PDB file of C-alpha atoms in Angstrom:
ATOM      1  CA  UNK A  86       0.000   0.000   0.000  1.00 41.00           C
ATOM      2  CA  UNK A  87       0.955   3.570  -0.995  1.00 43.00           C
ATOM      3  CA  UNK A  88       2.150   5.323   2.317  1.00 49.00           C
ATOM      4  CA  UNK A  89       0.110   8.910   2.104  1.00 49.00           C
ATOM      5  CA  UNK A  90       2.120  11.836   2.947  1.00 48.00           C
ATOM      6  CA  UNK A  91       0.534  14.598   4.421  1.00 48.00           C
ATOM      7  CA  UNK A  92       1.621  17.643   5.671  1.00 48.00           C
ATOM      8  CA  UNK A  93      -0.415  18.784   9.116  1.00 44.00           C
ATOM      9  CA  UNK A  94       1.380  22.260   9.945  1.00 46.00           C
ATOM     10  CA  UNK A  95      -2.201  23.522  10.505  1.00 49.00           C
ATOM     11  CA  UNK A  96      -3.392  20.930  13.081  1.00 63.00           C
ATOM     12  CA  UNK A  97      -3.589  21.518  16.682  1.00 79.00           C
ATOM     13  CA  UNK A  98      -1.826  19.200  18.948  1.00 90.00           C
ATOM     14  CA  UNK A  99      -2.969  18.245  22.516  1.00 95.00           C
ATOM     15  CA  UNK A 100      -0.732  19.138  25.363  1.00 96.00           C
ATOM     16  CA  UNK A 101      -1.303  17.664  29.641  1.00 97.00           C
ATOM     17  CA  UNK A 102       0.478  20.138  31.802  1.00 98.00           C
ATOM     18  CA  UNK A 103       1.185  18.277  34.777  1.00 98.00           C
ATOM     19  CA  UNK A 104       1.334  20.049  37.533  1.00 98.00           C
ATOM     20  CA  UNK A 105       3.729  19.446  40.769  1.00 97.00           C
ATOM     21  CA  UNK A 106       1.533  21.339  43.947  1.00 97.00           C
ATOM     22  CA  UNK A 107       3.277  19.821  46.799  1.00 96.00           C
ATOM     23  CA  UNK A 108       3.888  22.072  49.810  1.00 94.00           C
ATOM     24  CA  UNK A 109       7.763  22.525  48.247  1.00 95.00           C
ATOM     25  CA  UNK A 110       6.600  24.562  45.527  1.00 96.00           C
ATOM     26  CA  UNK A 111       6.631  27.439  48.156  1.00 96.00           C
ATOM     27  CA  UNK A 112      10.132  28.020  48.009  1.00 96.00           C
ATOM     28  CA  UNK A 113      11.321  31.080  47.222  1.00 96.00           C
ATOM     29  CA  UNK A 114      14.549  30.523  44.568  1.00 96.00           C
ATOM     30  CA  UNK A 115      11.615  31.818  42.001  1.00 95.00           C
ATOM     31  CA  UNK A 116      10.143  35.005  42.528  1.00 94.00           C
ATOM     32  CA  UNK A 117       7.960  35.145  44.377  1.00 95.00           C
ATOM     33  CA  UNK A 118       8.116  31.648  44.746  1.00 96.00           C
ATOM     34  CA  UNK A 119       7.922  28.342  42.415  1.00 96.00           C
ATOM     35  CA  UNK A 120       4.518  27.778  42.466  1.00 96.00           C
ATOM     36  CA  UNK A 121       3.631  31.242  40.798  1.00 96.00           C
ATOM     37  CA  UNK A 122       6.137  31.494  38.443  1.00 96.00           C
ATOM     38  CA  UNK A 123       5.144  27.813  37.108  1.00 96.00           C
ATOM     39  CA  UNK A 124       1.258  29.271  36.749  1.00 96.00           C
ATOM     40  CA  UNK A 125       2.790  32.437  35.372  1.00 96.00           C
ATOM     41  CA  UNK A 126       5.175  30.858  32.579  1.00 95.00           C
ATOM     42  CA  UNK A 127       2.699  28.210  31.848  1.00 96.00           C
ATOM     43  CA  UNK A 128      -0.361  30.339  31.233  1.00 96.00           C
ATOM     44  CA  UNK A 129       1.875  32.506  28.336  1.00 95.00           C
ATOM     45  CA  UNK A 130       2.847  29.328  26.846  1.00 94.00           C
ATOM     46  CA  UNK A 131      -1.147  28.560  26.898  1.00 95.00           C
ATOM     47  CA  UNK A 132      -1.674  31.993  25.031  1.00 95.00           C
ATOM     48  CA  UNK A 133       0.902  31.280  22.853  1.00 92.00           C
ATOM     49  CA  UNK A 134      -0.896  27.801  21.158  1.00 91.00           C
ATOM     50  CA  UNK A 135      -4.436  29.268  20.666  1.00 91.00           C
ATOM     51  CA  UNK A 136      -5.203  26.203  18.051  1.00 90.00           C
ATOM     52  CA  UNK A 137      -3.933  23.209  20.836  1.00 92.00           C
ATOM     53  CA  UNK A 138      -6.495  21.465  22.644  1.00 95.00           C
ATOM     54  CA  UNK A 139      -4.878  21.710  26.310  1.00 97.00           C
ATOM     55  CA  UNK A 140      -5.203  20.431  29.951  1.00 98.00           C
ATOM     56  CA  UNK A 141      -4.033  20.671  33.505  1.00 98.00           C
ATOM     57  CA  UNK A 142      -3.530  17.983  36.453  1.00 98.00           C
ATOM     58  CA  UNK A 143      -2.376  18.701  39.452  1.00 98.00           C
ATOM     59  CA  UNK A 144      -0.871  16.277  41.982  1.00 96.00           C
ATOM     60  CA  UNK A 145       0.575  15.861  45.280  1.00 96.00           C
ATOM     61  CA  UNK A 146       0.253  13.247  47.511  1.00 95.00           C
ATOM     62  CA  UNK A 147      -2.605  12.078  44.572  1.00 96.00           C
ATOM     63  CA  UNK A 148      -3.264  13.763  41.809  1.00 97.00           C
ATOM     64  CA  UNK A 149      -6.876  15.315  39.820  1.00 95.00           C
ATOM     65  CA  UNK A 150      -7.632  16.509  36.612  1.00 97.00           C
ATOM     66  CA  UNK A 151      -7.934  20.021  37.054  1.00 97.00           C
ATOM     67  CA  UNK A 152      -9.066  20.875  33.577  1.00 97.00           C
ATOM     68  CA  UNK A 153      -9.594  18.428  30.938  1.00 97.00           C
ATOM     69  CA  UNK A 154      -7.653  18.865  27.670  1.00 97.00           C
ATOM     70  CA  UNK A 155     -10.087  22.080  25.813  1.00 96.00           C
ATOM     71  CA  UNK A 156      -9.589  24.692  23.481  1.00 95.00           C
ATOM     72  CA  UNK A 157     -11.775  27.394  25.678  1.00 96.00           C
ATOM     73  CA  UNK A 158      -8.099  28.394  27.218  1.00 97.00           C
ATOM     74  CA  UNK A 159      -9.771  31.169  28.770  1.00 97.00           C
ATOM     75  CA  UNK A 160     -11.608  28.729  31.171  1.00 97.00           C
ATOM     76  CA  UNK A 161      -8.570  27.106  31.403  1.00 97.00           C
ATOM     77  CA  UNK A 162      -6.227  29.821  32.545  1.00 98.00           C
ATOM     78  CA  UNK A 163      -8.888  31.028  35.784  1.00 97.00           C
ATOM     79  CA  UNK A 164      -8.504  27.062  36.695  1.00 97.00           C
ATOM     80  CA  UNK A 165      -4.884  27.403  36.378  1.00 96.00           C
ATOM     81  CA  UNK A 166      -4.939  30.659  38.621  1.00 96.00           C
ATOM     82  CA  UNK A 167      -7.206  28.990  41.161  1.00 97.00           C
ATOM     83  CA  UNK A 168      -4.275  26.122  41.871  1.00 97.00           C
ATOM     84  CA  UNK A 169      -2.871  26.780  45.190  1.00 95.00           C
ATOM     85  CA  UNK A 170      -0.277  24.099  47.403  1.00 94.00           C
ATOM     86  CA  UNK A 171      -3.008  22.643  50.017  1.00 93.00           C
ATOM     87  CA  UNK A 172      -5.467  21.776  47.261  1.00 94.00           C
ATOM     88  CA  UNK A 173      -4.298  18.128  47.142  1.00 95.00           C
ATOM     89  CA  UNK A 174      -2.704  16.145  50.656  1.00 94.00           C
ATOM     90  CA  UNK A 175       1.091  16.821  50.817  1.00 94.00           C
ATOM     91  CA  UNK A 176       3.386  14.963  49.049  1.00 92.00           C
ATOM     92  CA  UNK A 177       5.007  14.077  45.848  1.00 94.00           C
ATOM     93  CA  UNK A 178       3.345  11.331  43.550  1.00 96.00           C
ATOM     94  CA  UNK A 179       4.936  11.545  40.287  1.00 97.00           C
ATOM     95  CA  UNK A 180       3.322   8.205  38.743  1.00 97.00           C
ATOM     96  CA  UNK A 181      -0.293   9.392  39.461  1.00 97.00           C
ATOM     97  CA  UNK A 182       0.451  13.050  38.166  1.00 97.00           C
ATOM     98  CA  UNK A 183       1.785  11.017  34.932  1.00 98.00           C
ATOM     99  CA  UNK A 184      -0.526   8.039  35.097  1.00 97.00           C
ATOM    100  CA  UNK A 185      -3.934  10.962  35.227  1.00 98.00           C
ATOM    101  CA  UNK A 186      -2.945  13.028  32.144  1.00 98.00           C
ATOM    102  CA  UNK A 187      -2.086   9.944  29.795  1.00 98.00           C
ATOM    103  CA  UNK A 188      -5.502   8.601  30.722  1.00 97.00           C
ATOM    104  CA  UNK A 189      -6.691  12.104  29.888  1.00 97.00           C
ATOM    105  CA  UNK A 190      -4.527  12.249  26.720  1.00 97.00           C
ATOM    106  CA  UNK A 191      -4.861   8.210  25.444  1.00 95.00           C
ATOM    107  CA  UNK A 192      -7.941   8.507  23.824  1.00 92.00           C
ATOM    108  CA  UNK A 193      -7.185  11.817  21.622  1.00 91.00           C
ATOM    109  CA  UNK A 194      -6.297  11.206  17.544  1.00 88.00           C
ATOM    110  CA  UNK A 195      -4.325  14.366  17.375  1.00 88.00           C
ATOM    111  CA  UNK A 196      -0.980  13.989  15.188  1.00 82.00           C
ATOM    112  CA  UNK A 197       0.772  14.686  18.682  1.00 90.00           C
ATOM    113  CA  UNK A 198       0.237  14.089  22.362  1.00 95.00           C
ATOM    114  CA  UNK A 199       2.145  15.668  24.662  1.00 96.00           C
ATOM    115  CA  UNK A 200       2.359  15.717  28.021  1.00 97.00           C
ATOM    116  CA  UNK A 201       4.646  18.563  30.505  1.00 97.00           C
ATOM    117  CA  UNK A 202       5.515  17.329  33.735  1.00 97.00           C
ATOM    118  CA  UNK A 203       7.206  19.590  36.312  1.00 97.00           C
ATOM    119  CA  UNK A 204       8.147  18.474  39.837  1.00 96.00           C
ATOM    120  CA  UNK A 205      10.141  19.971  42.175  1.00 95.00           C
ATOM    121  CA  UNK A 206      10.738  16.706  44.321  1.00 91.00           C
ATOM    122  CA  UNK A 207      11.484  12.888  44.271  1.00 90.00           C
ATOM    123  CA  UNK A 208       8.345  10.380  44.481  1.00 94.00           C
ATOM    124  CA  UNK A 209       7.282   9.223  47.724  1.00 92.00           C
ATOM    125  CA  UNK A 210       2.824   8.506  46.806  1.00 91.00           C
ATOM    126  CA  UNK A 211       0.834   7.245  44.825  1.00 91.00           C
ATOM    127  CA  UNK A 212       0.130   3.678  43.589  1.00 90.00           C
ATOM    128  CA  UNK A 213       1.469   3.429  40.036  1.00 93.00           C
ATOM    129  CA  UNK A 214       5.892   3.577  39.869  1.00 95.00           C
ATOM    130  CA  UNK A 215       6.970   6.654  37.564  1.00 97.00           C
ATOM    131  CA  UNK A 216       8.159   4.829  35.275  1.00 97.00           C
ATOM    132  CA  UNK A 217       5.505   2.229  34.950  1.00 97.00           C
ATOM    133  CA  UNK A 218       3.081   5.463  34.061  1.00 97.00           C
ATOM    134  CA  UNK A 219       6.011   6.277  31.273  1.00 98.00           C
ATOM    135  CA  UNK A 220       5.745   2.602  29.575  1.00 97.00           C
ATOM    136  CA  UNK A 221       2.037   3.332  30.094  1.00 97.00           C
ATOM    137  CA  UNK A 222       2.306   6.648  28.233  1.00 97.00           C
ATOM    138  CA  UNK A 223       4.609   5.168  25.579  1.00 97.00           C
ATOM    139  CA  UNK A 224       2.174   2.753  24.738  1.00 97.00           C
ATOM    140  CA  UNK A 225      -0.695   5.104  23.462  1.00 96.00           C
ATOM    141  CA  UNK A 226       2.133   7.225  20.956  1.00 95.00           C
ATOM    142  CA  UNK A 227       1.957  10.192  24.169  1.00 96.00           C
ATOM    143  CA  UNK A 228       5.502  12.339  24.160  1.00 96.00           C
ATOM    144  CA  UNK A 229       6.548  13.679  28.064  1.00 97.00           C
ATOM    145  CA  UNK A 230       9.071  16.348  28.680  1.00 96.00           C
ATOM    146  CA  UNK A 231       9.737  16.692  32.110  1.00 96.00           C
ATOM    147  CA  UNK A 232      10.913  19.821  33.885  1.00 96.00           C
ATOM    148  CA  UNK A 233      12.816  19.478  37.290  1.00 96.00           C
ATOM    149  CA  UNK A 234      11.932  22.811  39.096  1.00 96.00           C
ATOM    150  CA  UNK A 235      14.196  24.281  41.686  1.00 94.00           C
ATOM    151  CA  UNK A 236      17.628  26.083  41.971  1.00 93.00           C
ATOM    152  CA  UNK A 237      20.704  24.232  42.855  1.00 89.00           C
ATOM    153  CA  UNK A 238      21.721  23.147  46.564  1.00 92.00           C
ATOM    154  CA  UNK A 239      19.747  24.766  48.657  1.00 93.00           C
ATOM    155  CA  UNK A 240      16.252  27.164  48.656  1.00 94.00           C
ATOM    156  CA  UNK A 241      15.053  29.428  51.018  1.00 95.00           C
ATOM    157  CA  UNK A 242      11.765  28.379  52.466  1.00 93.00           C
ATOM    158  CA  UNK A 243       8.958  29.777  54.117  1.00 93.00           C
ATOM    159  CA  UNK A 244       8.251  28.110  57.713  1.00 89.00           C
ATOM    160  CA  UNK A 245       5.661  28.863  59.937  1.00 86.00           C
ATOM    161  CA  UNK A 246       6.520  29.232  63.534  1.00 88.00           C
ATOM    162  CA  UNK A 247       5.569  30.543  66.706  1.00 90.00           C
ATOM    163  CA  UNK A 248       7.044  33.729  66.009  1.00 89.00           C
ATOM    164  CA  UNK A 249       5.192  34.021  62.729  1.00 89.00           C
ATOM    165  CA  UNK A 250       6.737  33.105  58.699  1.00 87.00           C
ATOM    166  CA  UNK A 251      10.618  32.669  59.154  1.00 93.00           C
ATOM    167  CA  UNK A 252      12.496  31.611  56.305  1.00 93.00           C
ATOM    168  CA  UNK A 253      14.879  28.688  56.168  1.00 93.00           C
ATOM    169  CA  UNK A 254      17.417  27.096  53.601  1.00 94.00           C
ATOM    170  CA  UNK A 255      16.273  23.803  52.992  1.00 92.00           C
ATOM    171  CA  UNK A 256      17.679  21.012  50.658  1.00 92.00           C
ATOM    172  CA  UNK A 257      16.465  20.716  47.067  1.00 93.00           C
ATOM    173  CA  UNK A 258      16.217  17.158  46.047  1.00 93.00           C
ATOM    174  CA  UNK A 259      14.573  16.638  42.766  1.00 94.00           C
ATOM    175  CA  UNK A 260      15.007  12.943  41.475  1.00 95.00           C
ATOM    176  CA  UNK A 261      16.764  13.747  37.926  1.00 96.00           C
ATOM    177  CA  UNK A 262      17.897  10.208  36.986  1.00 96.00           C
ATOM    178  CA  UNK A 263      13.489   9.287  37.454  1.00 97.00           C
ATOM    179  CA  UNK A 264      12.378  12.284  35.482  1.00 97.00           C
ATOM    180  CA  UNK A 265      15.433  12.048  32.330  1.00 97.00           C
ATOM    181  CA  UNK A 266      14.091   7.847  32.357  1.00 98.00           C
ATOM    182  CA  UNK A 267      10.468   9.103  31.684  1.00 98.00           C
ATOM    183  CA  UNK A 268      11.378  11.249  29.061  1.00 97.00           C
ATOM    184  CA  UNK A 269      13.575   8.864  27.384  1.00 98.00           C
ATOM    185  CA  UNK A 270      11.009   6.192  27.564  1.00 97.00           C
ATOM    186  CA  UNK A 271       8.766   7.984  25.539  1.00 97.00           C
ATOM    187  CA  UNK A 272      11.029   9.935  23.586  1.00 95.00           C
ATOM    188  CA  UNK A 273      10.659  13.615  25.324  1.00 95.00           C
ATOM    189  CA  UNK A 274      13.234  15.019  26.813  1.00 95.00           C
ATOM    190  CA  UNK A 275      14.307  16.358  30.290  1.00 96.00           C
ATOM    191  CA  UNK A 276      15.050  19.987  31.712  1.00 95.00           C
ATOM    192  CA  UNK A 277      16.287  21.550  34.549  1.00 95.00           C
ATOM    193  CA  UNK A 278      14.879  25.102  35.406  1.00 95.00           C
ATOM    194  CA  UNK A 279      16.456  26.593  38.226  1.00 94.00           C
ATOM    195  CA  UNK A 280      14.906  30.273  37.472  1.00 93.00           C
ATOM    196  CA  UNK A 281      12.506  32.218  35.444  1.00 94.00           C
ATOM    197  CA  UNK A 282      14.194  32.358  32.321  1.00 94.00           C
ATOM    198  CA  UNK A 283      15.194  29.292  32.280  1.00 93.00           C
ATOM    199  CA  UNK A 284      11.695  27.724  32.482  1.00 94.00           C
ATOM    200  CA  UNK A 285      10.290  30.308  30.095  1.00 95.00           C
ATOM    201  CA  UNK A 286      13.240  29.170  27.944  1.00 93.00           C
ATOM    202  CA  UNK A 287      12.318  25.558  28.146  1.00 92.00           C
ATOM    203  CA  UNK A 288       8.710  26.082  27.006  1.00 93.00           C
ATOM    204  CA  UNK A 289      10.203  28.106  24.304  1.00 92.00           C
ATOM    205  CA  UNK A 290      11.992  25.148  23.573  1.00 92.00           C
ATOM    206  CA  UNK A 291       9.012  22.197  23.685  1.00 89.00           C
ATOM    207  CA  UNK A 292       7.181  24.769  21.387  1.00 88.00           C
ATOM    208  CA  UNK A 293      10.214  24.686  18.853  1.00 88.00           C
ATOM    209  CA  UNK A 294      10.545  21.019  18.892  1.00 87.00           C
ATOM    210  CA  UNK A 295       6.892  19.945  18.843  1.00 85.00           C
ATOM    211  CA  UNK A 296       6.494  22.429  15.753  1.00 80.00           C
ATOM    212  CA  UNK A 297       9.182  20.897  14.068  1.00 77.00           C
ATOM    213  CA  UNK A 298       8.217  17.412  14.212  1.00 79.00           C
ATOM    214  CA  UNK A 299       4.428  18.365  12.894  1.00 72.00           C
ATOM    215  CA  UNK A 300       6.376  19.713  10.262  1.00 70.00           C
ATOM    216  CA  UNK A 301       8.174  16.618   9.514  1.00 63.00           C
ATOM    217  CA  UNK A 302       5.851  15.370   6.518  1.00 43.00           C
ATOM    218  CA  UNK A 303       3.821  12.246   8.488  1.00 51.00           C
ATOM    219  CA  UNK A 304       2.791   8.648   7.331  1.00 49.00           C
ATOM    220  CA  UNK A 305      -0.713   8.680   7.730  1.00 44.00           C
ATOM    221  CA  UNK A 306      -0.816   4.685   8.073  1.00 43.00           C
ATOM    222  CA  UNK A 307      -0.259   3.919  11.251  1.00 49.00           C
ATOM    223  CA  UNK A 308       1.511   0.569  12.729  1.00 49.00           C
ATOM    224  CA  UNK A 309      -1.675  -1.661  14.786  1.00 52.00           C
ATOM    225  CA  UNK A 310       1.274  -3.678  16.392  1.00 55.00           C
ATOM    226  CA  UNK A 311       0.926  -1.409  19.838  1.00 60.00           C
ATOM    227  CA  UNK A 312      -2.604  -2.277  20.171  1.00 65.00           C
ATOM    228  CA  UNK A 313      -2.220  -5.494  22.150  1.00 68.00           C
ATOM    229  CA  UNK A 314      -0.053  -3.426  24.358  1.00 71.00           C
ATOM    230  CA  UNK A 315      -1.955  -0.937  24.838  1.00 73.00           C
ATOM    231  CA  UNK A 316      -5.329  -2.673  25.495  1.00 76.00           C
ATOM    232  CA  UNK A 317      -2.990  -5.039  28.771  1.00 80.00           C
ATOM    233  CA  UNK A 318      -1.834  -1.299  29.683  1.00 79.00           C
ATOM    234  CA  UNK A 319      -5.047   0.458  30.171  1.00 79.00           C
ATOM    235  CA  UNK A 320      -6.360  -2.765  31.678  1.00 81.00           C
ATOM    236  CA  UNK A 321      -3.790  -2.712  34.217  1.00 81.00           C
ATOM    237  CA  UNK A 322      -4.035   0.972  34.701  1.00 79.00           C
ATOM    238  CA  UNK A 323      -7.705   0.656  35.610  1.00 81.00           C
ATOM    239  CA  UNK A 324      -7.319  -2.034  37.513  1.00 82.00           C
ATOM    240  CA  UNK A 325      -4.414  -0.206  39.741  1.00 77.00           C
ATOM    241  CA  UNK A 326      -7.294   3.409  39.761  1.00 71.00           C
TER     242      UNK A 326
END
């Protein structure tokens, strides 16, 4: 059979930002502090891709689907500005925060499915291993670039005591090795943003690449060998939610 090429610069692609709301994301090595400058950053991006269908999940010590993936990014930008640490139990679950956006991405037949994950931590929740939501995400053709958020060494952090908000250096420990693995496993790549302009620099970046490989004249016949795969996957993944 005669392999159509097509060229699909006009298509929208669908983007999961996954979100990292742990209590951590409080420190202050970002001004004001992490937190706001990942809302900040990621809502331009958002403005940026008016034709991409796009979504938000947030996780901590579990994770939720703030906003499914849409194209009504106004909607989607107040739901971004309404995340706040303390929405979720404390704690890091990286799997979860991956696992919940490739079940909210699996299903889409955009030409690309990407998925943004920033953390600021190592994994400690959650049911479903990191890199078991990766192979998961691999399966069903979805792309994650993961961002490690946080300067290097140490961070000042805000601490409530008796004599009201002090502010203490505290260790920054993001798990690297986990977060390069997931985006190797399904071909994205991994970043380290220890300031502003560094993270603005990295979306900057995702937009470049994920432009140039919709450029990149596609096969429109696609390979059914994955669907075994990815019918055991999902079952497993429902099985584990």
């Amino acid at each position: 059979s005669t392999n159509q090429l097509r060229n699909v610069t006009t298509e929208g692609i669908d983007i999961m930002i996954s979100l990292d709301i742990s209590g951590s994301m409080l420190a202050m090595d970002f001004k004001p502090n992490r937190m706001e400058v990942a809302k900040e950053v990621a809502i331009d991006f958002i403005k940026g891709r008016p034709n991409d269908r796009i979504g938000l999940v947030i996780f901590a010590a579990e994770s939720f689907t703030q906003c499914p993936l849409t194209l009504d990014h106004n909607v989607l930008i107040n739901l971004f500005r309404e995340v706040r640490t303390g929405m979720l139990e404390d704690g890091t679950a990286i799997g979860m925060g991956l696992a919940t956006a490739v079940n909210r991405i699996k299903d889409s037949d955009s030409k690309s499915k990407v998925i943004i994950l920033l953390s600021d931590g190592e994994n400690n929740r959650g049911q479903i291993a990191p890199l078991t939501a990766a192979e998961i995400a691999r399966t069903f053709g979805v792309r994650v670039y993961t961002v490690g958020v946080g300067s290097v060494g140490t961070a000042p952090f805000p601490i409530q005591t008796v004599f009201g908000q002090q502010v203490q250096n505290m260790e920054v420990r993001i798990d690297e090795e986990m977060l390069q693995e997931i985006a190797d496993i399904t071909g994205g790549r991994y970043f380290r943003a220890t300031d502003r302009t560094a993270l603005e620099r990295i979306y900057r970046e995702i937009d470049e690449m994920e432009k140039h490989k919709i450029e990149v004249q596609e096969y429109t016949r696609h390979s059914e060998e994955f669907l075994p795969f990815a019918l055991l996957a999902l079952l497993f993944l429902l099985a584990e939610i």
